[in-house]
mmCIF file of C-alpha atoms in Angstrom:
data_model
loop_
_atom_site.group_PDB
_atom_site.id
_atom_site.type_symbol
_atom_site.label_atom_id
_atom_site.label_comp_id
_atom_site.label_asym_id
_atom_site.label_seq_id
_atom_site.Cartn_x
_atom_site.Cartn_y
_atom_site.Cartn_z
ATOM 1 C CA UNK A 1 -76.513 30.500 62.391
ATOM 2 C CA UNK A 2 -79.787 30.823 61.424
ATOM 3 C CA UNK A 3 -78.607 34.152 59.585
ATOM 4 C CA UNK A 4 -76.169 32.388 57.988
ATOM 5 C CA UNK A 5 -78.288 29.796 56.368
ATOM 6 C CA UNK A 6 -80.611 33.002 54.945
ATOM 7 C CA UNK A 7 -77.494 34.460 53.501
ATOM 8 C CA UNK A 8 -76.048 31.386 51.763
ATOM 9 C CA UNK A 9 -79.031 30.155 50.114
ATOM 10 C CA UNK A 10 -79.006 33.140 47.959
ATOM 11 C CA UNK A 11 -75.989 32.002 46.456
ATOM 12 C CA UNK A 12 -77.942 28.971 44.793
ATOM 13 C CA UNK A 13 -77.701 28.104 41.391
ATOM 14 C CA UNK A 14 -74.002 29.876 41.094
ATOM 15 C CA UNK A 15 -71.738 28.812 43.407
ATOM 16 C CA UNK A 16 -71.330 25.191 42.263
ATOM 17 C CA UNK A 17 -69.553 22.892 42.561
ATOM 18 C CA UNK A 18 -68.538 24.992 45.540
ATOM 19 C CA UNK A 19 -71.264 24.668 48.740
ATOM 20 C CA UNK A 20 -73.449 27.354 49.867
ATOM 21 C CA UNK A 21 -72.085 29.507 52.614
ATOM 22 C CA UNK A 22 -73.208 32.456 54.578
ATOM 23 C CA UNK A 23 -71.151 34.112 57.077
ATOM 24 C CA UNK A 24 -72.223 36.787 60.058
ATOM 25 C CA UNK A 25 -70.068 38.292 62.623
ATOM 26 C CA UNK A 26 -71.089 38.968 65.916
ATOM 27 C CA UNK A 27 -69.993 41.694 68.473
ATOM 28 C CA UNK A 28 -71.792 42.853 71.780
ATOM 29 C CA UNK A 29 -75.009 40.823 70.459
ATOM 30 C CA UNK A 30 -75.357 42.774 67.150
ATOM 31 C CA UNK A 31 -73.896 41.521 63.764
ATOM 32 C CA UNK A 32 -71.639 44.095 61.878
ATOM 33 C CA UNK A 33 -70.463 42.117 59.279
ATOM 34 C CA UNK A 34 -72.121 39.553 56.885
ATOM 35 C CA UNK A 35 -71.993 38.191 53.298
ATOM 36 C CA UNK A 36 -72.195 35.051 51.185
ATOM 37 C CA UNK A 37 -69.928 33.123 48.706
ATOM 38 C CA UNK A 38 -71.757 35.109 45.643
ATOM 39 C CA UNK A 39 -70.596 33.382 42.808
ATOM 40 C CA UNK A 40 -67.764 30.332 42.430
ATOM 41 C CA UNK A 41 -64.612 31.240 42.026
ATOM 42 C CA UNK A 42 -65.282 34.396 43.737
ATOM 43 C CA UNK A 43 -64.497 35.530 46.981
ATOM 44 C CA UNK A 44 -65.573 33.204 50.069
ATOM 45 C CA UNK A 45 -68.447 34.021 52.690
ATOM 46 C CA UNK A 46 -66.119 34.707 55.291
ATOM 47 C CA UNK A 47 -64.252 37.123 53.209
ATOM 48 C CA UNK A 48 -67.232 39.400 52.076
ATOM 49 C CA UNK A 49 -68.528 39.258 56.568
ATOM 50 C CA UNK A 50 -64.868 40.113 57.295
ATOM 51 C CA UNK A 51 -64.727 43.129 54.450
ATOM 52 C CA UNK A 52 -68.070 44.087 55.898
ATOM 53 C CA UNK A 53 -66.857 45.376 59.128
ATOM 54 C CA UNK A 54 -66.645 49.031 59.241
ATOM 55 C CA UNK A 55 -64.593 48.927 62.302
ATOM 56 C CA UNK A 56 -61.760 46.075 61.878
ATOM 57 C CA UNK A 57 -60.848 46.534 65.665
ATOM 58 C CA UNK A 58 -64.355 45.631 66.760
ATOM 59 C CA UNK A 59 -63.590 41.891 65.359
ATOM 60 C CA UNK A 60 -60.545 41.084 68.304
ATOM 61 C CA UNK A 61 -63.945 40.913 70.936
ATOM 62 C CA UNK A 62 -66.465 39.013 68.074
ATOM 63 C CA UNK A 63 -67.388 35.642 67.144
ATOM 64 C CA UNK A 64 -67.478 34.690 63.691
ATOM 65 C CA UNK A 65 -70.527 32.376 62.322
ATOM 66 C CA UNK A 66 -70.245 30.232 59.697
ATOM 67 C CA UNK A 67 -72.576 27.541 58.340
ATOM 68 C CA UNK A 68 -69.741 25.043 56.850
ATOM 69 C CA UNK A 69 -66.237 24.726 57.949
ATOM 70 C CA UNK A 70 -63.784 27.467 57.073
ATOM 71 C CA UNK A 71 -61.492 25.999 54.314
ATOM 72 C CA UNK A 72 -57.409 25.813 55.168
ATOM 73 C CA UNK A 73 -55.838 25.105 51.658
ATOM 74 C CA UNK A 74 -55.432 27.928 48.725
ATOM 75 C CA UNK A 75 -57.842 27.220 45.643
ATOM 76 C CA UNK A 76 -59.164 29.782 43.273
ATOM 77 C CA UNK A 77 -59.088 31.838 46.874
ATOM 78 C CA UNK A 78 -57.048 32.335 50.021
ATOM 79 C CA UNK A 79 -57.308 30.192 53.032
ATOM 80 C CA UNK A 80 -60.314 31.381 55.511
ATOM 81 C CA UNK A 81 -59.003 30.046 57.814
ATOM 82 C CA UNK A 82 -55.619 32.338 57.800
ATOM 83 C CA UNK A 83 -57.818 35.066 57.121
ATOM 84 C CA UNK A 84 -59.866 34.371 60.263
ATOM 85 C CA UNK A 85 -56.912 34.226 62.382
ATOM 86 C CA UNK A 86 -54.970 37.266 60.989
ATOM 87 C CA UNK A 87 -58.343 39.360 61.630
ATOM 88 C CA UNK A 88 -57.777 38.252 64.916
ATOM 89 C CA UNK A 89 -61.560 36.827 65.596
ATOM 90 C CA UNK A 90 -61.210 34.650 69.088
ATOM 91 C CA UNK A 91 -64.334 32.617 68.338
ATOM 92 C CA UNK A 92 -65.773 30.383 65.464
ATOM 93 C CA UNK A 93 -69.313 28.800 65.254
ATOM 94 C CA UNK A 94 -69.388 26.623 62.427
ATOM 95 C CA UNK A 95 -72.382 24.286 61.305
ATOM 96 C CA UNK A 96 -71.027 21.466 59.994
ATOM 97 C CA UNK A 97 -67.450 19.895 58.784
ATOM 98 C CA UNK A 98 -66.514 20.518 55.066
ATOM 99 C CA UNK A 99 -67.448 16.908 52.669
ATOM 100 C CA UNK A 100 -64.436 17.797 50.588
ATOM 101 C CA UNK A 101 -61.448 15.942 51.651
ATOM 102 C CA UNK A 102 -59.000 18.557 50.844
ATOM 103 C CA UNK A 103 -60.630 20.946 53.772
ATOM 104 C CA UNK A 104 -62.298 18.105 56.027
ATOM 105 C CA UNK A 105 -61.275 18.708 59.964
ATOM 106 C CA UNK A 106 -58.426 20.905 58.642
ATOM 107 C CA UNK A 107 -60.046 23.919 58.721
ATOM 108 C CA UNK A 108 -61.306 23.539 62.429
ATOM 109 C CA UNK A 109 -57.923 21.776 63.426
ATOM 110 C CA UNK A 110 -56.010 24.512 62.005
ATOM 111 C CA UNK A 111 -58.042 27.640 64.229
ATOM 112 C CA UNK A 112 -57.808 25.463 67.187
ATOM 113 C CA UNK A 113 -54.186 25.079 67.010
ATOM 114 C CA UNK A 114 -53.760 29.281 66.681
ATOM 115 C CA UNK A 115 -56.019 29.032 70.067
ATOM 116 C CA UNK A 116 -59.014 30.034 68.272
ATOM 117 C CA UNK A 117 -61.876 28.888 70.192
ATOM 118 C CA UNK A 118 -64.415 26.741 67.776
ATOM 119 C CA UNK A 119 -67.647 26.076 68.544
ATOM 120 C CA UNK A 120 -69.060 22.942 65.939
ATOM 121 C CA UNK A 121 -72.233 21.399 65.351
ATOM 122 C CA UNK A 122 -74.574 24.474 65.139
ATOM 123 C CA UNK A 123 -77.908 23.643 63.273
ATOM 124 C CA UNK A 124 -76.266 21.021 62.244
ATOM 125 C CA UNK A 125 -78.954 18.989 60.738
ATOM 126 C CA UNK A 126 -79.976 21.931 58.690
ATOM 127 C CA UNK A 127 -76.779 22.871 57.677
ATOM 128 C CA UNK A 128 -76.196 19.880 56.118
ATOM 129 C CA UNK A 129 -79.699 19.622 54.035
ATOM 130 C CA UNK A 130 -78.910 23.142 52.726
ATOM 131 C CA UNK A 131 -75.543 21.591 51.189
ATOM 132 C CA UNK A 132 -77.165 18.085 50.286
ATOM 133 C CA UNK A 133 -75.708 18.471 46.655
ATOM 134 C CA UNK A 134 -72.485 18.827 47.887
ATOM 135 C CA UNK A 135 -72.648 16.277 50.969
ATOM 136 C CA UNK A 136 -73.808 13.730 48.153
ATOM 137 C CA UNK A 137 -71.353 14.536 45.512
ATOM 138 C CA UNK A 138 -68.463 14.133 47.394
ATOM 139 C CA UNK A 139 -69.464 11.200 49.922
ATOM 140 C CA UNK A 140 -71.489 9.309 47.003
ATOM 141 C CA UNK A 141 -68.778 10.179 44.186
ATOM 142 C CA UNK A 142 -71.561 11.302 41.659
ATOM 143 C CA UNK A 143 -74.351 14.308 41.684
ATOM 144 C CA UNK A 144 -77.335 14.494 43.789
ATOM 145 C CA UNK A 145 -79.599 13.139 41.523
ATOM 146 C CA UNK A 146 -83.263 14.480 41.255
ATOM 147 C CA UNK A 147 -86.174 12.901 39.241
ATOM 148 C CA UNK A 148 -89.016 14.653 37.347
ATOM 149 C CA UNK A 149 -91.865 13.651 35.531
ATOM 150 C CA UNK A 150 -95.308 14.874 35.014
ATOM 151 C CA UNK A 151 -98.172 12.367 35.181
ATOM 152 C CA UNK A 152 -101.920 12.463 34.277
ATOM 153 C CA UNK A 153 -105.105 12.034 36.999
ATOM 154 C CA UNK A 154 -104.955 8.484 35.937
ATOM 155 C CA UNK A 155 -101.021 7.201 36.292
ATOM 156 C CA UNK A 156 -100.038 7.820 33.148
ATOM 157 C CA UNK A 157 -96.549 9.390 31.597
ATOM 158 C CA UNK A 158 -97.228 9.545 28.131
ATOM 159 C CA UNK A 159 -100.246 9.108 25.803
ATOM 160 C CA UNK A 160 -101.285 5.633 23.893
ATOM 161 C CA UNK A 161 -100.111 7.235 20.204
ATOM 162 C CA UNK A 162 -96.658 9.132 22.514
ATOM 163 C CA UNK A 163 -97.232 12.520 21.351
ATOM 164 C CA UNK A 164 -96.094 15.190 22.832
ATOM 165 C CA UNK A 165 -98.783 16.257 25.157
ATOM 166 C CA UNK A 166 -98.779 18.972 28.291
ATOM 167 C CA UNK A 167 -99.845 17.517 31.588
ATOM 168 C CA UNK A 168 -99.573 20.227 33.765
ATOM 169 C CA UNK A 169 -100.288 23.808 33.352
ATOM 170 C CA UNK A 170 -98.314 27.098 32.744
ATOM 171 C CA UNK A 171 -97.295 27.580 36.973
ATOM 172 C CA UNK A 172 -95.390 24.117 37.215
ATOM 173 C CA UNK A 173 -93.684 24.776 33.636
ATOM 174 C CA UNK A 174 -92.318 28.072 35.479
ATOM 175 C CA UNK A 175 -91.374 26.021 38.843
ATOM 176 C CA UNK A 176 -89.369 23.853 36.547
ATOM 177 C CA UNK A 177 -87.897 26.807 34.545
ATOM 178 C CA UNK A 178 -87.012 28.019 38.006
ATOM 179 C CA UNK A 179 -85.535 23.931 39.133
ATOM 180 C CA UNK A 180 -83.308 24.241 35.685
ATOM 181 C CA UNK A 181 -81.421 27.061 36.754
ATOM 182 C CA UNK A 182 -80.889 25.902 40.621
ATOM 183 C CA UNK A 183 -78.962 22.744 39.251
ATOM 184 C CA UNK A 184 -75.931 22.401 37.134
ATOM 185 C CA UNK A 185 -77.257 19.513 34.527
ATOM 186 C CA UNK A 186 -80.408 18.106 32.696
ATOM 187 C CA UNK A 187 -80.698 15.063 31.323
ATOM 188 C CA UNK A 188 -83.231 13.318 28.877
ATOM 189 C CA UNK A 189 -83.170 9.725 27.058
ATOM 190 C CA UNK A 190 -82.792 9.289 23.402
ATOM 191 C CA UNK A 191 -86.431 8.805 22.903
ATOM 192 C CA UNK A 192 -87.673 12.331 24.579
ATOM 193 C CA UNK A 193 -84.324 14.157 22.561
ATOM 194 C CA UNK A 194 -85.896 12.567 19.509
ATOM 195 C CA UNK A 195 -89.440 12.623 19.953
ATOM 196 C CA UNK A 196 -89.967 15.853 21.606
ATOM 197 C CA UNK A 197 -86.591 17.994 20.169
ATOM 198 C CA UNK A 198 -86.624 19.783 23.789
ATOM 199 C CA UNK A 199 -84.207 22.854 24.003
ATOM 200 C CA UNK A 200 -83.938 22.306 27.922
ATOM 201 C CA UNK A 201 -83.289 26.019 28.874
ATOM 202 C CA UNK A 202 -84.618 27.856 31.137
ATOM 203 C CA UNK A 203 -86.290 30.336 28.809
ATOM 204 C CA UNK A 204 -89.117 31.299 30.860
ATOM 205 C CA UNK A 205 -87.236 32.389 34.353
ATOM 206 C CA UNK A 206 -84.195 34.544 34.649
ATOM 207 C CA UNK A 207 -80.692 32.189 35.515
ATOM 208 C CA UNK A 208 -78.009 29.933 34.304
ATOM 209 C CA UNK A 209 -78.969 27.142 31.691
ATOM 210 C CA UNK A 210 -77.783 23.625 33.152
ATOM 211 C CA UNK A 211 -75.464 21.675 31.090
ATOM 212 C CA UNK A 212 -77.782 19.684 28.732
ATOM 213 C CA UNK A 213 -77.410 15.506 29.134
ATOM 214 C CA UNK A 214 -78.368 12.370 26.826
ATOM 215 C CA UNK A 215 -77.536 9.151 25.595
ATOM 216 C CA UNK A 216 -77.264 7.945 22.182
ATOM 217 C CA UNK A 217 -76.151 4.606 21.418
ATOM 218 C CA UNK A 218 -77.009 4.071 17.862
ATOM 219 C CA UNK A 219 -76.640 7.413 16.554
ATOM 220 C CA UNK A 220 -80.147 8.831 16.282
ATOM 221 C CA UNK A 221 -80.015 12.534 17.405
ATOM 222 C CA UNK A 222 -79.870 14.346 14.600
ATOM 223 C CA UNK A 223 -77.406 17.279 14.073
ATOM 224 C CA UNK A 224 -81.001 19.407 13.809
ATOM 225 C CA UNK A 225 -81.818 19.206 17.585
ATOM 226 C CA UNK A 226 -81.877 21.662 19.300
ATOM 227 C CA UNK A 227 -80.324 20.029 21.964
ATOM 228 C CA UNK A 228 -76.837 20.490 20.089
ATOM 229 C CA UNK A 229 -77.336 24.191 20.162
ATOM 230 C CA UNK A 230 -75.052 26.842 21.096
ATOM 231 C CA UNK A 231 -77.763 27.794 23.939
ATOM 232 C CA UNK A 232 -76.067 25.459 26.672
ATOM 233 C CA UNK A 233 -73.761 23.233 26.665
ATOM 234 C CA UNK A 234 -74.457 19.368 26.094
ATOM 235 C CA UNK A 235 -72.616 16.185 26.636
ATOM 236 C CA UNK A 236 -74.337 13.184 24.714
ATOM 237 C CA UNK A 237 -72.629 9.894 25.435
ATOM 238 C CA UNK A 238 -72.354 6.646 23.264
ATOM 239 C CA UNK A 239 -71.982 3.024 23.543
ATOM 240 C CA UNK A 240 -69.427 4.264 20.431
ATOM 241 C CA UNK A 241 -67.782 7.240 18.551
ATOM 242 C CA UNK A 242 -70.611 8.703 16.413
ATOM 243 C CA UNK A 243 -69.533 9.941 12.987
ATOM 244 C CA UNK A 244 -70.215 12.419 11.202
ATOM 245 C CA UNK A 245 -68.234 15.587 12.544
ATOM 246 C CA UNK A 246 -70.283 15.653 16.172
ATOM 247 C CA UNK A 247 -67.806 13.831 18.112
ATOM 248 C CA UNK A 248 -66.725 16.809 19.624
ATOM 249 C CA UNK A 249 -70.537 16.900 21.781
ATOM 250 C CA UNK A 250 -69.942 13.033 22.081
ATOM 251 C CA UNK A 251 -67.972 11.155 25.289
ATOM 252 C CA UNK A 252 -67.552 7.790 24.433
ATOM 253 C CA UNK A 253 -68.877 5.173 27.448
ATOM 254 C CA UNK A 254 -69.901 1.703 27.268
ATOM 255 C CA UNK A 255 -73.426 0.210 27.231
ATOM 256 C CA UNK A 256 -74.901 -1.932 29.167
ATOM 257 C CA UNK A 257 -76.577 -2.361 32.332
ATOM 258 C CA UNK A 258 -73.114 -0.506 33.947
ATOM 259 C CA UNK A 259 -73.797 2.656 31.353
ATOM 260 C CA UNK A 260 -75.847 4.718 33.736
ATOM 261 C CA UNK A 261 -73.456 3.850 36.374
ATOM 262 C CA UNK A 262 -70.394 4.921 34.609
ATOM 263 C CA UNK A 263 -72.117 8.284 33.098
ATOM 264 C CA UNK A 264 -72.252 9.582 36.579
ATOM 265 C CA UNK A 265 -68.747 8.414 37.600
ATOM 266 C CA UNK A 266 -67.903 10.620 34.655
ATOM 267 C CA UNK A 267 -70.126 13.589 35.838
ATOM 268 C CA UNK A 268 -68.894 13.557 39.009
ATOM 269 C CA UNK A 269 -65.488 13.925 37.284
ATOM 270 C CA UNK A 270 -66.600 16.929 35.344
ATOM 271 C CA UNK A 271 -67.458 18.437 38.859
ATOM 272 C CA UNK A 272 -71.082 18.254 38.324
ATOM 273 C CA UNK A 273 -72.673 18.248 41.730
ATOM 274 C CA UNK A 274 -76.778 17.883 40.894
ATOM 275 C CA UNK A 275 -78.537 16.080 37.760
ATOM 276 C CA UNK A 276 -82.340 16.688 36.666
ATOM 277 C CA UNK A 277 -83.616 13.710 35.018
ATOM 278 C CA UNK A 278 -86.407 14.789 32.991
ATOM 279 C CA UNK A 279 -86.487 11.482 31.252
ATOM 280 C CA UNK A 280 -89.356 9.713 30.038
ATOM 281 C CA UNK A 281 -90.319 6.601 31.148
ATOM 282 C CA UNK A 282 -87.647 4.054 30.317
ATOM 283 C CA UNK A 283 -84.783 6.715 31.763
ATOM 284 C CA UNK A 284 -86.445 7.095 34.843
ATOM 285 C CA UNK A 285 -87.445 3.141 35.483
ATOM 286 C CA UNK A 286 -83.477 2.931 34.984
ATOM 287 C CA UNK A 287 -82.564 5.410 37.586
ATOM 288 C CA UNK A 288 -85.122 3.565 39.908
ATOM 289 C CA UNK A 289 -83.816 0.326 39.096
ATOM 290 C CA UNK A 290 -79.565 1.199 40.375
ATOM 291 C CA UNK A 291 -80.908 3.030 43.236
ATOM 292 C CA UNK A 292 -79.573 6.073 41.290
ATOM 293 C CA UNK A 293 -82.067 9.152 42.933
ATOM 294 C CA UNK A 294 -81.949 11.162 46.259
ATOM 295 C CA UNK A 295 -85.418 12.949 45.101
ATOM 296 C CA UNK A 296 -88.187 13.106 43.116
ATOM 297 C CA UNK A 297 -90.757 15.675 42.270
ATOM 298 C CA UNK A 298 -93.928 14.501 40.197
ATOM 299 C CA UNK A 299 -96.230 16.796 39.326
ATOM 300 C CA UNK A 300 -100.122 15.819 38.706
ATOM 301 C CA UNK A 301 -101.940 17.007 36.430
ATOM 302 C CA UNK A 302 -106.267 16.880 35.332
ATOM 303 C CA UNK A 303 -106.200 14.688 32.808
ATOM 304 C CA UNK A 304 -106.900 11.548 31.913
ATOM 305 C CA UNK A 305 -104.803 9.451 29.163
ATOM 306 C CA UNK A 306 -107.759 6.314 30.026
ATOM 307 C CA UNK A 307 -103.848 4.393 28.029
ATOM 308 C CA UNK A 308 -100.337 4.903 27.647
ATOM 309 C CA UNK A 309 -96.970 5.092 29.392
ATOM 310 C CA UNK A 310 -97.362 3.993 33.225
ATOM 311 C CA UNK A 311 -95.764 6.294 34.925
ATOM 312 C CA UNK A 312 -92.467 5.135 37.102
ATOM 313 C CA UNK A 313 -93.025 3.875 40.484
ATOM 314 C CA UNK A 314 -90.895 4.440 43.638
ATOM 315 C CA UNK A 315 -92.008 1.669 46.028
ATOM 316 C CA UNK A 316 -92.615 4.627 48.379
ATOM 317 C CA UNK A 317 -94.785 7.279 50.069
ATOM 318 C CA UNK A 318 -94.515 10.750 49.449
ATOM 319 C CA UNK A 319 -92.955 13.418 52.115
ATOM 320 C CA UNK A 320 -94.391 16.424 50.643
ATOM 321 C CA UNK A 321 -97.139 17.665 48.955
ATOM 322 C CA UNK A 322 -98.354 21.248 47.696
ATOM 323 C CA UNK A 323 -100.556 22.562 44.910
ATOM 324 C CA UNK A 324 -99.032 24.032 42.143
ATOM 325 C CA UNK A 325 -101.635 26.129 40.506
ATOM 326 C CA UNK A 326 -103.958 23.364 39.018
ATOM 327 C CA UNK A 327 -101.341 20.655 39.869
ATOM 328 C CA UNK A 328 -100.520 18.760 42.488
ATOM 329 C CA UNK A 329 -96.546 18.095 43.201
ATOM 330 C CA UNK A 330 -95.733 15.644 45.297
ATOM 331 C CA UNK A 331 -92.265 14.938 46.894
ATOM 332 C CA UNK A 332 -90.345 12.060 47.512
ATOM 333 C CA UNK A 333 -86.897 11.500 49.078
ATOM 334 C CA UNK A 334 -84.308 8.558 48.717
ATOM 335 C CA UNK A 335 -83.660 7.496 52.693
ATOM 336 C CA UNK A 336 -81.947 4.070 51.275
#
């Protein structure tokens, strides 16, 4: 199982909104077939470990291991399960249950049934960190929501005069290059989209560009930012249809204290499993404020700002802590 957690973590960052699977097949104590689900919409972990298998009679005397519950019903691929059975493997170890009601119990009900011996509740506790994204976005009903910011030495978010300043140095910039590509969306508040015109790509390390997020409530973005590029896409929603042919970018949701709320019931309809808030300070305090985060990462930087932006606050201590080149990132998690 162990094996199997190695093998589906290299499918982060492309399988989503599908979970991250590894699959290993055992016979006479050595494994002769593994693989990963590579890519979504692409062919299943189990699939690749069964096509792996040089010798398809070996797999009558294996056991199959799987980190998350082989799935019974027929998406953008075949059943696993079936595919299990008609392989004629006697013995599953899975991890943990599927979160996604259309496979949940079904997969293990449905081997057991064929008299398919199942084994469940390997590494289970890690199984189901490794899929926390998926875990939350289907038992929550909105992404896993993480929270960044950068403060100075002295608590600070943003200078006295808000200018765009750097806090932290050229190795966290690349960490978060590398964070951007590992989850599906970004989001900023009006103020940073205006202020500091990011591009939120993930120009300096090699993957996917997350599906850029705002808000804009009295039309201020203008059609210039580079936010509304053709780089990635972007969803900006409104407390009203903006004019002015951008509509198109725009999805229409209403203000409020119940805005935040509603943006990520509409996410989670979009099938967006995880959600960077890079925010500044008022977008983050928000977040804070619903109960809306299941991590944070805050980098530290050297400076002092002496005035400015507090940064947020999270009421708790930290779980984690490393140095990022001159930085220090700290780590927080949501237990509530």
């Amino acid at each position: 199982m162990k094996r199997c957690l190695e093998l589906a973590i290299l499918g982060k960052g492309c399988v989503a909104p599908n979970p991250m699977v590894g699959c290993v097949i055992v016979y006479g104590g050595n494994i002769i077939g593994e693989g990963y689900h590579e890519k979504f919409g692409e062919a299943h972990a189990e699939v690749n470990a069964i096509s792996a298998v040089s010798d398809p009679q070996l797999m009558a005397k294996s056991t199959l291991y799987v980190n998350l519950e082989p799935c019974r019903h027929i998406g953008k691929t075949a059943a696993c399960a079936d595919l299990i059975l008609n392989s004629n493997i006697p013995k599953v170890v899975i991890g943990c249950r599927d979160a996604n009601p259309a496979v949940h119990g079904g997969g293990v009900e449905y081997l057991e049934e064929n008299s398919c011996e199942v084994v469940l509740g390997m590494k289970e506790v890690e199984c189901l960190e490794l899929n926390r994204r998926f875990f939350t976005f289907h038992q929550k009903q909105r992404p896993y929501i993480i929270l960044k910011w950068a403060e100075s030495r002295d608590g600070f978010i943003a200078p006295a005069d808000q200018k765009q300043q750097w806090i932290t140095g050229d190795e966290s910039k690349r960490l978060v290059h590398k964070w951007r590509t590992e989850e599906q969306a970004i989001m900023v508040g009006t103020n940073t989209a205006v202020v500091d015109n990011p591009a939120l790509t993930a120009r300096v390390w090699l993957g996917e560009n997350p599906i850029r997020i705002t808000v804009d409530n009295k039309g201020r973005i203008p059609t210039t930012s580079q936010i509304l590029n053709d780089e990635a896409e972007t969803i900006i929603y409104s407390d009203r249809v903006i004019e002015g042919g951008r509509t198109a970018k725009y999805v229409e949701v209403a203000g409020g204290t119940e805005q935040l709320p509603a943006i990520m019931a509409d996410l989670h309809k979009r099938e967006v499993t995880s959600l960077m808030v890079e925010g500044g300070q008022q977008l983050l305090n928000s977040f804070i404020k619903c109960g809306l985060w299941d991590e944070a990462r805050v980098f530290t930087g050297t400076t002092d700002f002496i005035e400015g932006s507090k940064a947020p606050q999270l009421g708790s201590e930290h779980h984690d802590e490393e140095a990022v080149g001159d930085d220090t990132l700290r780590l927080y998690y949501n237990k509530a």
